[in-house]
Short mmCIF file of C-alpha atoms and ligand atoms in Angstrom, two decimals:
data_model
loop_
_atom_site.label_atom_id
_atom_site.label_comp_id
_atom_site.label_asym_id
_atom_site.label_seq_id
_atom_site.Cartn_x
_atom_site.Cartn_y
_atom_site.Cartn_z
CA MET A 1 0.00 0.00 0.00
CA SER A 2 1.31 3.46 -0.94
CA GLU A 3 1.66 6.34 1.50
CA LEU A 4 -1.36 8.61 1.36
CA ALA A 5 -1.59 12.42 1.29
CA LEU A 6 -5.14 13.45 2.06
CA VAL A 7 -6.67 16.43 0.26
CA LEU A 8 -9.64 17.73 2.24
CA ASP A 9 -12.12 19.52 0.00
CA PHE A 10 -13.72 22.82 1.00
CA GLY A 11 -15.13 23.55 -2.44
CA GLY A 12 -11.92 24.83 -4.01
CA GLN A 13 -11.91 24.73 -7.79
CA TYR A 14 -8.28 23.59 -7.82
CA LYS A 15 -8.64 20.52 -5.60
CA GLU A 16 -7.95 18.15 -8.48
CA LEU A 17 -4.85 20.11 -9.44
CA ILE A 18 -3.54 19.73 -5.88
CA ALA A 19 -4.20 15.99 -5.74
CA GLY A 20 -2.86 15.53 -9.29
CA MET A 21 0.33 17.42 -8.48
CA VAL A 22 0.87 15.31 -5.35
CA ARG A 23 0.57 12.14 -7.41
CA ALA A 24 2.87 13.51 -10.09
CA LEU A 25 5.38 13.89 -7.22
CA SER A 26 5.03 10.12 -6.58
CA VAL A 27 2.83 10.35 -3.49
CA TYR A 28 -0.62 8.77 -3.67
CA SER A 29 -3.40 11.26 -2.91
CA GLU A 30 -7.14 11.16 -2.43
CA ILE A 31 -9.71 13.93 -2.23
CA ARG A 32 -12.17 13.56 0.62
CA PRO A 33 -14.93 15.84 1.99
CA GLY A 34 -13.68 18.59 4.30
CA ASP A 35 -15.97 17.53 7.14
CA MET A 36 -14.46 14.05 7.49
CA THR A 37 -14.12 13.15 11.16
CA VAL A 38 -10.77 12.84 12.83
CA GLU A 39 -11.49 9.15 13.50
CA GLU A 40 -12.03 8.53 9.78
CA ILE A 41 -8.81 10.37 9.02
CA LYS A 42 -6.87 8.31 11.55
CA GLY A 43 -8.24 5.19 9.88
CA LEU A 44 -6.63 6.25 6.60
CA ASN A 45 -3.30 6.96 8.27
CA PRO A 46 -2.20 9.78 5.95
CA ILE A 47 1.35 11.12 5.99
CA GLY A 48 0.05 14.66 5.45
CA ILE A 49 -3.16 16.64 5.03
CA ILE A 50 -3.77 19.46 2.56
CA LEU A 51 -6.76 21.74 3.14
CA THR A 52 -8.05 23.18 -0.14
CA GLY A 53 -9.26 26.67 -0.90
CA GLY A 54 -12.97 27.38 -1.24
CA PRO A 55 -15.48 30.05 -2.18
CA ASN A 56 -16.64 30.81 1.38
CA SER A 57 -15.55 33.24 4.09
CA VAL A 58 -14.57 31.51 7.32
CA TYR A 59 -16.34 34.06 9.54
CA LEU A 60 -19.75 33.52 7.88
CA PRO A 61 -22.18 31.23 9.68
CA GLY A 62 -22.41 27.81 8.05
CA SER A 63 -19.09 28.03 6.20
CA PRO A 64 -17.50 24.56 6.02
CA LYS A 65 -14.96 23.66 8.72
CA CYS A 66 -12.70 20.71 9.36
CA ASP A 67 -12.62 18.85 12.64
CA PRO A 68 -10.24 21.03 14.75
CA ALA A 69 -8.79 17.88 16.31
CA ILE A 70 -6.95 17.39 12.99
CA PHE A 71 -4.37 19.92 14.17
CA LYS A 72 -3.56 17.83 17.23
CA LEU A 73 -2.91 14.55 15.40
CA GLY A 74 0.77 15.27 14.82
CA ILE A 75 0.16 14.82 11.06
CA PRO A 76 1.62 17.73 9.02
CA VAL A 77 -1.05 20.05 7.60
CA LEU A 78 -0.82 22.53 4.73
CA GLY A 79 -3.75 24.95 4.45
CA ILE A 80 -4.16 26.68 1.08
CA CYS A 81 -6.12 29.98 0.85
CA TYR A 82 -9.45 29.20 2.58
CA GLY A 83 -7.65 26.23 4.15
CA MET A 84 -5.10 28.58 5.75
CA HIS A 85 -7.86 30.93 6.95
CA MET A 86 -9.76 28.06 8.51
CA MET A 87 -6.72 26.63 10.25
CA CYS A 88 -5.76 30.04 11.66
CA GLN A 89 -9.29 30.80 12.80
CA LEU A 90 -9.86 27.40 14.43
CA LEU A 91 -6.57 27.77 16.31
CA GLY A 92 -7.47 31.21 17.72
CA GLY A 93 -6.27 33.61 15.01
CA GLU A 94 -8.37 36.20 13.24
CA VAL A 95 -9.48 36.42 9.60
CA ALA A 96 -11.13 39.51 8.13
CA PRO A 97 -12.10 40.94 4.72
CA GLY A 98 -8.85 42.20 3.23
CA GLY A 99 -10.07 45.38 1.54
CA ILE A 100 -9.82 45.15 -2.22
CA GLY A 101 -8.36 41.65 -2.17
CA GLU A 102 -5.73 40.23 -4.52
CA TYR A 103 -6.64 38.45 -7.75
CA GLY A 104 -4.21 37.05 -10.28
CA ARG A 105 -0.42 37.26 -10.31
CA VAL A 106 1.04 38.88 -7.19
CA TYR A 107 4.66 39.02 -5.94
CA VAL A 108 5.22 37.20 -2.65
CA THR A 109 8.30 37.96 -0.55
CA PRO A 110 9.65 35.26 1.78
CA GLY A 111 10.39 36.61 5.27
CA GLU A 112 13.53 36.55 7.42
CA LEU A 113 12.45 33.37 9.15
CA SER A 114 13.74 30.41 7.18
CA SER A 115 10.84 28.11 6.33
CA LYS A 116 11.13 24.52 5.12
CA LEU A 117 8.47 25.38 2.53
CA PHE A 118 10.66 28.02 0.88
CA ARG A 119 13.99 26.42 1.74
CA GLY A 120 15.88 29.63 2.38
CA ALA A 121 14.59 31.50 -0.71
CA LYS A 122 14.69 35.25 -0.17
CA GLU A 123 13.75 36.63 -3.59
CA PRO A 124 10.15 37.64 -4.31
CA PHE A 125 8.34 35.17 -6.58
CA ALA A 126 5.15 35.41 -8.67
CA ALA A 127 2.16 33.57 -7.23
CA LEU A 128 -1.51 33.22 -8.09
CA MET A 129 -3.73 34.90 -5.51
CA ASN A 130 -7.48 34.74 -5.48
CA HIS A 131 -8.79 36.16 -2.22
CA ARG A 132 -10.58 38.97 -0.50
CA ASP A 133 -10.27 37.73 3.07
CA ALA A 134 -6.89 37.60 4.80
CA VAL A 135 -5.42 36.43 8.09
CA LYS A 136 -5.11 39.51 10.33
CA ASN A 137 -3.84 37.94 13.55
CA LEU A 138 -1.97 34.68 13.68
CA PRO A 139 -2.76 32.01 16.28
CA GLU A 140 -0.33 31.57 19.16
CA GLY A 141 2.84 29.76 18.11
CA PHE A 142 2.54 30.81 14.44
CA GLN A 143 4.91 33.08 12.55
CA THR A 144 4.72 34.86 9.21
CA THR A 145 7.04 33.29 6.64
CA ALA A 146 6.09 35.28 3.53
CA SER A 147 4.05 38.37 2.76
CA THR A 148 2.73 40.74 0.10
CA PRO A 149 1.96 44.43 0.67
CA ALA A 150 -1.66 43.36 1.26
CA CYS A 151 -1.51 40.18 3.32
CA ILE A 152 0.27 37.47 5.25
CA ALA A 153 1.11 35.22 2.32
CA ALA A 154 2.42 32.27 4.35
CA CYS A 155 2.60 31.29 7.99
CA GLU A 156 3.59 28.31 10.08
CA ASN A 157 3.93 26.71 13.43
CA ALA A 158 6.90 24.54 12.52
CA SER A 159 7.10 22.73 15.85
CA GLN A 160 3.51 21.47 15.30
CA ASN A 161 4.07 20.91 11.55
CA LEU A 162 1.24 23.29 10.61
CA TYR A 163 1.71 25.40 7.47
CA GLY A 164 -0.46 27.85 5.57
CA VAL A 165 -0.17 29.64 2.24
CA GLN A 166 -2.52 32.35 1.03
CA PHE A 167 -1.54 31.82 -2.62
CA HIS A 168 -2.10 28.73 -4.79
CA PRO A 169 1.08 26.66 -5.21
CA GLU A 170 -0.88 24.07 -7.25
CA VAL A 171 -1.41 26.26 -10.33
CA LYS A 172 1.15 26.75 -13.04
CA HIS A 173 1.06 30.56 -12.66
CA THR A 174 2.82 30.26 -9.28
CA ALA A 175 6.58 30.15 -9.86
CA GLY A 176 8.10 27.28 -7.88
CA GLY A 177 4.66 26.14 -6.68
CA ARG A 178 5.38 22.51 -7.45
CA GLU A 179 8.57 22.71 -5.37
CA ILE A 180 6.59 24.09 -2.43
CA ILE A 181 4.25 21.07 -2.54
CA GLN A 182 7.28 18.81 -3.00
CA ARG A 183 8.97 20.23 0.12
CA PHE A 184 5.79 19.84 2.10
CA LEU A 185 5.58 16.17 1.08
CA TYR A 186 9.24 15.22 1.34
CA ASP A 187 10.86 17.61 3.85
CA ILE A 188 7.90 18.04 6.17
CA CYS A 189 5.78 14.86 5.82
CA GLY A 190 8.86 12.69 5.22
CA ALA A 191 7.38 10.99 2.14
CA ALA A 192 9.32 8.14 0.55
CA GLY A 193 7.58 8.66 -2.83
CA ASP A 194 6.37 5.12 -3.33
CA TYR A 195 3.46 5.77 -5.72
CA LYS A 196 4.17 4.49 -9.23
CA LEU A 197 1.74 4.32 -12.13
CA ASN A 198 3.24 0.99 -13.23
CA ASP A 199 2.19 -0.53 -9.91
CA TYR A 200 -1.34 0.78 -10.47
CA MET A 201 -1.40 -0.84 -13.91
CA ASP A 202 -0.10 -4.19 -12.62
CA THR A 203 -2.60 -4.20 -9.75
CA GLN A 204 -5.50 -3.40 -12.06
CA ILE A 205 -4.50 -6.10 -14.54
CA LYS A 206 -4.49 -8.66 -11.71
CA LYS A 207 -7.85 -7.42 -10.43
CA ILE A 208 -9.43 -7.51 -13.91
CA ARG A 209 -8.20 -11.07 -14.44
CA GLN A 210 -9.51 -12.18 -11.06
CA LYS A 211 -12.90 -10.59 -11.61
CA ILE A 212 -13.54 -11.49 -15.24
CA GLY A 213 -11.87 -14.90 -15.32
CA GLY A 214 -12.54 -16.51 -18.70
CA GLN A 215 -15.77 -14.58 -19.36
CA LYS A 216 -16.55 -11.76 -21.78
CA VAL A 217 -16.59 -8.03 -21.15
CA LEU A 218 -18.28 -5.24 -23.12
CA LEU A 219 -17.19 -1.61 -23.43
CA ALA A 220 -18.85 1.43 -24.98
CA LEU A 221 -15.94 2.99 -26.85
CA SER A 222 -16.20 6.64 -27.83
CA GLY A 223 -12.65 7.10 -29.06
CA GLY A 224 -12.04 9.61 -26.24
CA VAL A 225 -9.00 9.23 -23.98
CA ASP A 226 -10.75 7.46 -21.11
CA SER A 227 -12.64 4.77 -23.00
CA SER A 228 -9.68 4.20 -25.35
CA VAL A 229 -7.24 3.67 -22.48
CA CYS A 230 -9.81 1.46 -20.76
CA ALA A 231 -10.00 -0.65 -23.93
CA GLY A 232 -6.18 -0.82 -24.08
CA LEU A 233 -5.92 -1.96 -20.47
CA LEU A 234 -8.67 -4.56 -20.79
CA SER A 235 -7.30 -6.06 -23.95
CA LYS A 236 -3.91 -6.40 -22.26
CA ALA A 237 -5.46 -7.97 -19.15
CA VAL A 238 -7.93 -10.34 -20.84
CA PRO A 239 -6.88 -10.59 -24.49
CA GLY A 240 -9.61 -11.76 -26.83
CA GLN A 241 -12.37 -11.40 -24.23
CA LEU A 242 -13.25 -7.73 -24.86
CA THR A 243 -15.94 -6.49 -27.24
CA CYS A 244 -16.10 -2.76 -27.95
CA ILE A 245 -19.18 -1.08 -29.35
CA PHE A 246 -18.45 2.24 -31.02
CA VAL A 247 -21.70 4.10 -31.66
CA ASP A 248 -20.93 6.56 -34.45
CA HIS A 249 -23.58 9.23 -33.96
CA GLY A 250 -22.37 11.14 -36.98
CA PHE A 251 -21.18 14.12 -34.94
CA MET A 252 -17.51 13.17 -34.98
CA ARG A 253 -14.86 15.37 -36.61
CA LEU A 254 -13.49 14.87 -40.10
CA ASN A 255 -12.46 11.21 -40.60
CA GLU A 256 -12.49 10.66 -36.84
CA GLY A 257 -14.80 7.65 -36.87
CA ASP A 258 -12.58 5.91 -39.44
CA ALA A 259 -9.46 6.68 -37.41
CA ILE A 260 -11.02 5.11 -34.31
CA GLU A 261 -12.04 2.06 -36.33
CA ARG A 262 -8.51 1.74 -37.75
CA VAL A 263 -6.84 1.80 -34.32
CA PHE A 264 -9.18 -0.61 -32.59
CA SER A 265 -10.02 -3.08 -35.29
CA LYS A 266 -6.45 -4.33 -35.32
CA GLY A 267 -6.28 -4.72 -31.53
CA ASN A 268 -6.80 -7.85 -29.52
CA LEU A 269 -10.54 -7.29 -29.26
CA GLN A 270 -13.80 -7.51 -31.10
CA PHE A 271 -14.68 -4.06 -32.49
CA ILE A 272 -18.21 -3.21 -33.60
CA ARG A 273 -18.92 0.11 -35.27
CA VAL A 274 -22.57 1.09 -35.38
CA ASN A 275 -23.28 3.68 -38.03
CA ALA A 276 -26.24 5.43 -36.48
CA GLN A 277 -25.90 8.89 -38.12
CA GLU A 278 -29.34 8.81 -39.71
CA ARG A 279 -31.00 7.85 -36.47
CA PHE A 280 -29.39 10.66 -34.48
CA LEU A 281 -30.04 13.29 -37.15
CA CYS A 282 -33.65 12.23 -37.27
CA LYS A 283 -33.99 12.60 -33.47
CA LEU A 284 -32.49 16.08 -33.59
CA ARG A 285 -34.52 17.36 -36.53
CA GLY A 286 -35.77 20.87 -35.73
CA VAL A 287 -34.39 20.82 -32.16
CA THR A 288 -32.56 24.05 -31.30
CA GLU A 289 -32.39 24.19 -27.51
CA PRO A 290 -28.88 23.11 -26.36
CA GLU A 291 -29.92 21.15 -23.28
CA LYS A 292 -32.58 19.31 -25.28
CA LYS A 293 -30.02 18.40 -27.93
CA ARG A 294 -27.66 17.05 -25.28
CA LYS A 295 -30.39 15.02 -23.57
CA LEU A 296 -31.73 13.55 -26.82
CA ILE A 297 -28.27 12.48 -27.95
CA GLY A 298 -27.55 10.91 -24.54
CA GLU A 299 -30.82 8.97 -24.58
CA GLU A 300 -30.46 7.82 -28.17
CA PHE A 301 -26.93 6.66 -27.47
CA ILE A 302 -28.21 4.41 -24.69
CA ARG A 303 -30.97 2.97 -26.93
CA VAL A 304 -28.49 2.11 -29.69
CA PHE A 305 -26.02 0.62 -27.24
CA GLU A 306 -28.71 -1.53 -25.58
CA GLU A 307 -29.91 -2.86 -28.92
CA GLU A 308 -26.42 -3.78 -30.04
CA ALA A 309 -25.54 -5.36 -26.70
CA ALA A 310 -28.73 -7.48 -26.88
CA LYS A 311 -27.64 -8.82 -30.29
CA LEU A 312 -24.42 -10.12 -28.73
CA GLY A 313 -26.24 -12.33 -26.22
CA ASN A 314 -25.26 -12.60 -22.61
CA ILE A 315 -22.06 -10.72 -21.73
CA PRO A 316 -21.76 -10.61 -17.96
CA PHE A 317 -19.36 -7.69 -17.53
CA LEU A 318 -19.69 -4.06 -18.58
CA ALA A 319 -16.53 -1.93 -18.50
CA GLN A 320 -16.62 1.84 -18.18
CA GLY A 321 -13.88 4.43 -18.55
CA THR A 322 -14.88 6.28 -15.37
CA ILE A 323 -11.95 8.26 -13.96
CA TYR A 324 -11.25 9.63 -10.49
CA PRO A 325 -12.53 13.20 -11.11
CA ASP A 326 -15.89 11.71 -12.28
CA ILE A 327 -16.20 10.09 -8.87
CA VAL A 328 -15.05 13.17 -6.97
CA GLU A 329 -17.47 15.38 -8.92
CA SER A 330 -20.45 13.11 -8.44
CA GLY A 331 -19.82 13.02 -4.68
CA GLY A 332 -19.20 16.77 -4.46
CA LYS A 333 -21.48 19.03 -2.48
CA HIS A 334 -20.76 22.22 -4.34
CA GLY A 335 -21.58 23.73 -7.70
CA ALA A 336 -24.56 24.15 -10.00
CA THR A 337 -25.22 22.26 -13.23
CA ILE A 338 -24.28 24.65 -16.01
CA LYS A 339 -24.55 22.04 -18.77
CA SER A 340 -25.45 18.39 -18.53
CA HIS A 341 -22.26 16.68 -19.62
CA HIS A 342 -22.94 13.70 -21.76
CA ASN A 343 -20.05 11.29 -21.81
CA VAL A 344 -20.58 8.69 -24.44
CA GLY A 345 -20.23 5.58 -22.35
CA GLY A 346 -21.94 7.10 -19.30
CA LEU A 347 -24.54 4.37 -19.18
CA PRO A 348 -27.51 4.03 -16.82
CA GLU A 349 -27.28 1.71 -13.84
CA ASN A 350 -30.21 -0.52 -14.82
CA LEU A 351 -28.49 -2.19 -17.78
CA ALA A 352 -28.63 -5.94 -17.58
CA PHE A 353 -25.04 -6.68 -16.63
CA ALA A 354 -23.95 -8.75 -13.68
CA GLU A 355 -21.09 -6.42 -12.86
CA VAL A 356 -19.40 -3.21 -13.87
CA VAL A 357 -15.61 -2.94 -14.23
CA GLU A 358 -14.04 0.51 -13.88
CA PRO A 359 -10.27 0.01 -13.95
CA LEU A 360 -9.39 3.72 -14.32
CA SER A 361 -11.53 4.96 -11.45
CA GLY A 362 -8.47 5.74 -9.31
CA LEU A 363 -6.68 7.89 -11.87
CA PHE A 364 -6.56 11.53 -12.89
CA LYS A 365 -6.70 12.49 -16.57
CA ASP A 366 -2.95 13.12 -16.81
CA GLU A 367 -2.29 9.70 -15.35
CA VAL A 368 -4.75 8.09 -17.78
CA ARG A 369 -2.78 9.68 -20.63
CA ILE A 370 0.52 8.34 -19.27
CA LEU A 371 -1.02 4.91 -18.88
CA GLY A 372 -2.33 5.06 -22.47
CA LYS A 373 1.18 5.80 -23.66
CA LYS A 374 2.57 2.87 -21.67
CA LEU A 375 -0.08 0.66 -23.27
CA GLY A 376 1.13 1.70 -26.72
CA LEU A 377 -1.91 3.71 -27.84
CA PRO A 378 -1.17 6.29 -30.56
CA ALA A 379 -0.35 9.84 -29.40
CA SER A 380 -3.27 11.19 -31.45
CA LEU A 381 -5.63 9.32 -29.11
CA VAL A 382 -3.77 9.73 -25.86
CA LYS A 383 -3.10 13.46 -26.20
CA ARG A 384 -6.52 14.18 -27.64
CA GLN A 385 -8.16 17.43 -26.53
CA PRO A 386 -11.46 17.14 -24.68
CA PHE A 387 -14.28 16.54 -27.11
CA PRO A 388 -17.86 16.67 -25.86
CA GLY A 389 -19.90 13.46 -25.95
CA PRO A 390 -22.58 15.10 -28.16
CA GLY A 391 -19.77 16.08 -30.54
CA LEU A 392 -20.28 18.59 -33.32
CA ALA A 393 -24.03 18.65 -32.66
CA ILE A 394 -23.34 21.23 -29.93
CA ARG A 395 -20.86 23.11 -32.11
CA VAL A 396 -23.58 23.73 -34.70
CA MET A 397 -25.82 26.35 -33.14
CA GLY A 398 -29.51 25.71 -33.50
CA SER A 399 -30.89 22.83 -35.54
CA VAL A 400 -28.42 20.27 -36.86
CA THR A 401 -28.40 19.17 -40.51
CA GLU A 402 -26.02 17.15 -42.67
CA ASP A 403 -25.08 20.30 -44.64
CA LYS A 404 -24.20 22.25 -41.52
CA LEU A 405 -22.19 19.32 -40.16
CA ASP A 406 -20.26 19.22 -43.40
CA ILE A 407 -19.35 22.92 -43.07
CA ILE A 408 -18.28 22.66 -39.44
CA ARG A 409 -16.25 19.49 -40.07
CA ARG A 410 -14.25 21.19 -42.80
CA ALA A 411 -13.77 24.45 -40.87
CA ASP A 412 -12.69 22.51 -37.79
CA ALA A 413 -10.22 20.42 -39.82
CA ILE A 414 -8.61 23.59 -41.23
CA LEU A 415 -8.35 25.13 -37.78
CA ARG A 416 -6.74 21.99 -36.39
CA GLU A 417 -4.34 21.72 -39.28
CA GLU A 418 -3.21 25.29 -38.62
CA LEU A 419 -2.86 24.99 -34.86
CA ASP A 420 -1.76 21.38 -34.35
CA GLY A 421 1.81 22.19 -35.31
CA TYR A 422 1.82 25.65 -33.74
CA LYS A 423 4.50 25.97 -31.05
CA SER A 424 2.51 27.72 -28.33
CA LYS A 425 -0.53 25.58 -28.94
CA PRO A 426 -3.63 26.54 -26.92
CA ASP A 427 -5.03 23.79 -24.66
CA GLN A 428 -8.24 23.43 -26.66
CA TYR A 429 -9.41 24.82 -30.00
CA PHE A 430 -12.33 24.25 -32.30
CA ALA A 431 -14.69 25.93 -34.73
CA VAL A 432 -18.35 26.74 -34.11
CA LEU A 433 -21.00 27.19 -36.77
CA THR A 434 -23.11 30.06 -35.49
CA ASP A 435 -26.74 30.49 -36.47
CA THR A 436 -26.08 34.04 -37.62
CA ARG A 437 -25.79 34.78 -41.33
CA SER A 438 -23.97 37.80 -42.67
CA VAL A 439 -23.59 39.53 -46.00
CA GLY A 440 -20.33 39.09 -47.87
CA VAL A 441 -18.88 39.30 -51.34
CA LYS A 442 -17.08 36.51 -53.16
CA GLY A 443 -15.87 37.28 -56.66
CA ASP A 444 -18.58 39.57 -58.00
CA ASP A 445 -21.35 37.89 -56.06
CA ARG A 446 -23.09 39.01 -52.94
CA THR A 447 -23.26 36.20 -50.36
CA TYR A 448 -25.43 35.71 -47.30
CA ASP A 449 -23.77 32.89 -45.39
CA PRO A 450 -23.39 31.54 -41.86
CA VAL A 451 -20.63 32.94 -39.66
CA ILE A 452 -17.93 30.63 -38.30
CA ALA A 453 -16.55 31.40 -34.84
CA VAL A 454 -13.09 30.22 -33.86
CA ARG A 455 -12.54 29.32 -30.19
CA ALA A 456 -9.06 28.72 -28.75
CA VAL A 457 -8.40 28.70 -25.01
CA THR A 458 -5.65 28.22 -22.48
CA THR A 459 -6.59 26.39 -19.34
CA GLY A 460 -5.23 23.93 -16.78
CA ASP A 461 -8.36 22.10 -15.83
CA PHE A 462 -11.08 23.33 -18.24
CA MET A 463 -13.05 24.65 -15.26
CA THR A 464 -11.92 28.17 -16.10
CA CYS A 465 -10.13 29.39 -19.18
CA GLU A 466 -8.68 32.43 -20.88
CA TYR A 467 -9.04 32.97 -24.60
CA ALA A 468 -5.72 32.27 -26.29
CA PRO A 469 -4.00 35.43 -27.58
CA LEU A 470 -3.28 33.97 -31.02
CA PRO A 471 -1.07 36.19 -33.18
CA HIS A 472 -2.93 38.12 -35.88
CA ARG A 473 -0.98 36.41 -38.64
CA VAL A 474 -2.23 33.00 -37.41
CA LEU A 475 -5.80 34.26 -37.17
CA ARG A 476 -5.56 35.82 -40.61
CA ARG A 477 -4.38 32.55 -42.12
CA ILE A 478 -7.14 30.55 -40.44
CA SER A 479 -9.78 33.01 -41.60
CA SER A 480 -8.44 33.17 -45.12
CA ARG A 481 -8.27 29.38 -45.48
CA ILE A 482 -11.77 28.80 -44.09
CA THR A 483 -13.36 31.42 -46.33
CA SER A 484 -11.49 30.37 -49.45
CA GLU A 485 -11.72 26.58 -49.00
CA ILE A 486 -15.35 26.47 -47.88
CA GLN A 487 -17.66 27.98 -50.45
CA ALA A 488 -20.52 28.44 -47.99
CA VAL A 489 -18.58 30.63 -45.52
CA SER A 490 -17.60 34.27 -46.04
CA ARG A 491 -17.04 35.50 -42.49
CA VAL A 492 -14.96 34.21 -39.56
CA VAL A 493 -14.87 35.76 -36.08
CA TYR A 494 -12.63 35.05 -33.07
CA ASP A 495 -14.18 34.43 -29.65
CA ILE A 496 -12.33 36.56 -27.06
CA THR A 497 -14.27 35.58 -23.95
CA SER A 498 -12.92 33.85 -20.86
CA LYS A 499 -14.72 31.30 -18.70
CA PRO A 500 -16.43 32.60 -16.64
CA PRO A 501 -18.57 34.30 -17.83
CA ALA A 502 -18.65 32.23 -21.04
CA THR A 503 -18.22 28.46 -21.08
CA VAL A 504 -15.68 26.72 -23.30
CA GLU A 505 -18.30 25.25 -25.62
CA TRP A 506 -20.98 27.49 -27.09
CA GLU A 507 -23.85 25.14 -26.22
P1 XMP B 601 -17.74 23.91 -20.78
O1 XMP B 601 -18.40 24.18 -22.10
O2 XMP B 601 -18.67 23.31 -19.77
O3 XMP B 601 -16.65 22.81 -21.09
O4 XMP B 601 -17.00 25.11 -20.24
C1 XMP B 601 -15.61 22.44 -20.22
C2 XMP B 601 -14.83 21.32 -20.87
O5 XMP B 601 -15.65 20.15 -20.97
C3 XMP B 601 -15.80 19.76 -22.33
N1 XMP B 601 -17.20 19.35 -22.49
C4 XMP B 601 -17.62 18.07 -22.43
N2 XMP B 601 -16.95 16.93 -22.24
N3 XMP B 601 -18.97 15.72 -22.41
C5 XMP B 601 -17.62 15.75 -22.24
O6 XMP B 601 -17.01 14.70 -22.07
C6 XMP B 601 -19.72 16.84 -22.61
O7 XMP B 601 -20.92 16.78 -22.76
C7 XMP B 601 -19.00 18.08 -22.61
N4 XMP B 601 -19.41 19.36 -22.77
C8 XMP B 601 -18.28 20.13 -22.67
C9 XMP B 601 -15.45 20.99 -23.15
O8 XMP B 601 -15.00 20.64 -24.45
C10 XMP B 601 -14.39 21.63 -22.29
O9 XMP B 601 -13.14 21.04 -22.49
#
């Protein structure tokens, strides 16, 4: 069993980044609810505890709190942002609104006192801040170890192994943030670093073999990273026993369905492609409301999958590419549904299978990608950008038709061709076919065609994003290729909105 670093969740949007960074530093981590009791924590025997940030103010009634006995366990604790406020308040310090607050990149200056977290660094460093409240008075036994002109940026009671940082070491905008987490784990918690992805893979292969024995297993394969890696792992564990059903709903990108078929039909598995384009288009005819489109596609997917599975006779096991964040999110207490996410493969519980196998349910996305690489899957699959389950149907605004899909497929292929090889590639990019038409002129003819929007964003976790500041020459080339290579388009616009307030996808 690996050592465990526990990440206690107080609603912070970066909790998965924290836990992912800890694992990337070879220490196994799990995210658990912030109100876990101290007895439950003792049962898990963690080597360290990290308290996440969160959207609340500690002095408001009802704001989430950890069990204060945590601080007496002798287990090192690192409180981040809200986590630091909560620790300081529960131990007798004072937190108050900090005036205008600090948002974005701020310079933090380590203090005179040498802290294990900063290992003697004296130079100011850039850190991501996102707070209005600040610690005003430290609890007894604590000292300030770093500051900004506006706040106590870090504090500690080293003899009790209690540490707090106001900034977010887990995000890439904090210089040396990863090293701060590393020092907490290794210099303060005394981690040995015994978590290895290879061990996870070997353990899962053994478990799959034990569970499935000589029987058959079925997987809904979407061609996305999770279901593809799941297929790779299963066909390594139980070669010849896996059947994959790929429901092609017709909303895939240019040649994507064929590429998926090519990769998986030569593997050690039975691959069934169901060409259901007509069926899905028919369901969506005249439907314009985004949520309705998403729901209809999700439901139709399940119908098709059920019908195909029934044709295969009795297969006792159903595999799913569920990953750790899916589990954390579904157990989470915070957040509103902005869009219903339809993951192809997210099947209902009442399907007639004896058992479900979810071999990736302990892994973060980055780890799934590494595992995919180890399993020999092509980079085009493993490094694939997120692609929504409903596919291009939610990148065509309003009603979906074959003609519109053809336009968006070609525009999207041009955009990808231009950006795939670009050196500062945004994290996600795609084209959207808007339902606005505009007047243009091509040759001597007046046109009145739909407008294509280009979306390109930088993001760490896709929960928030900034639009990518693509150079004008790149934008010009994209626009010129789309309008000259696609007869039906004479105007291209660039989406310059961040999330929030916009979302990444348009629908
Ligand atoms: P939004 O539009 O919610 O998107 O800001 C955040 C990220 O999620 C992807 N996305 C989806 N992924 N099923 C998925 O698996 C979906 O239904 C879905 N909708 C959005 C989106 O591409 C972005 O990366």
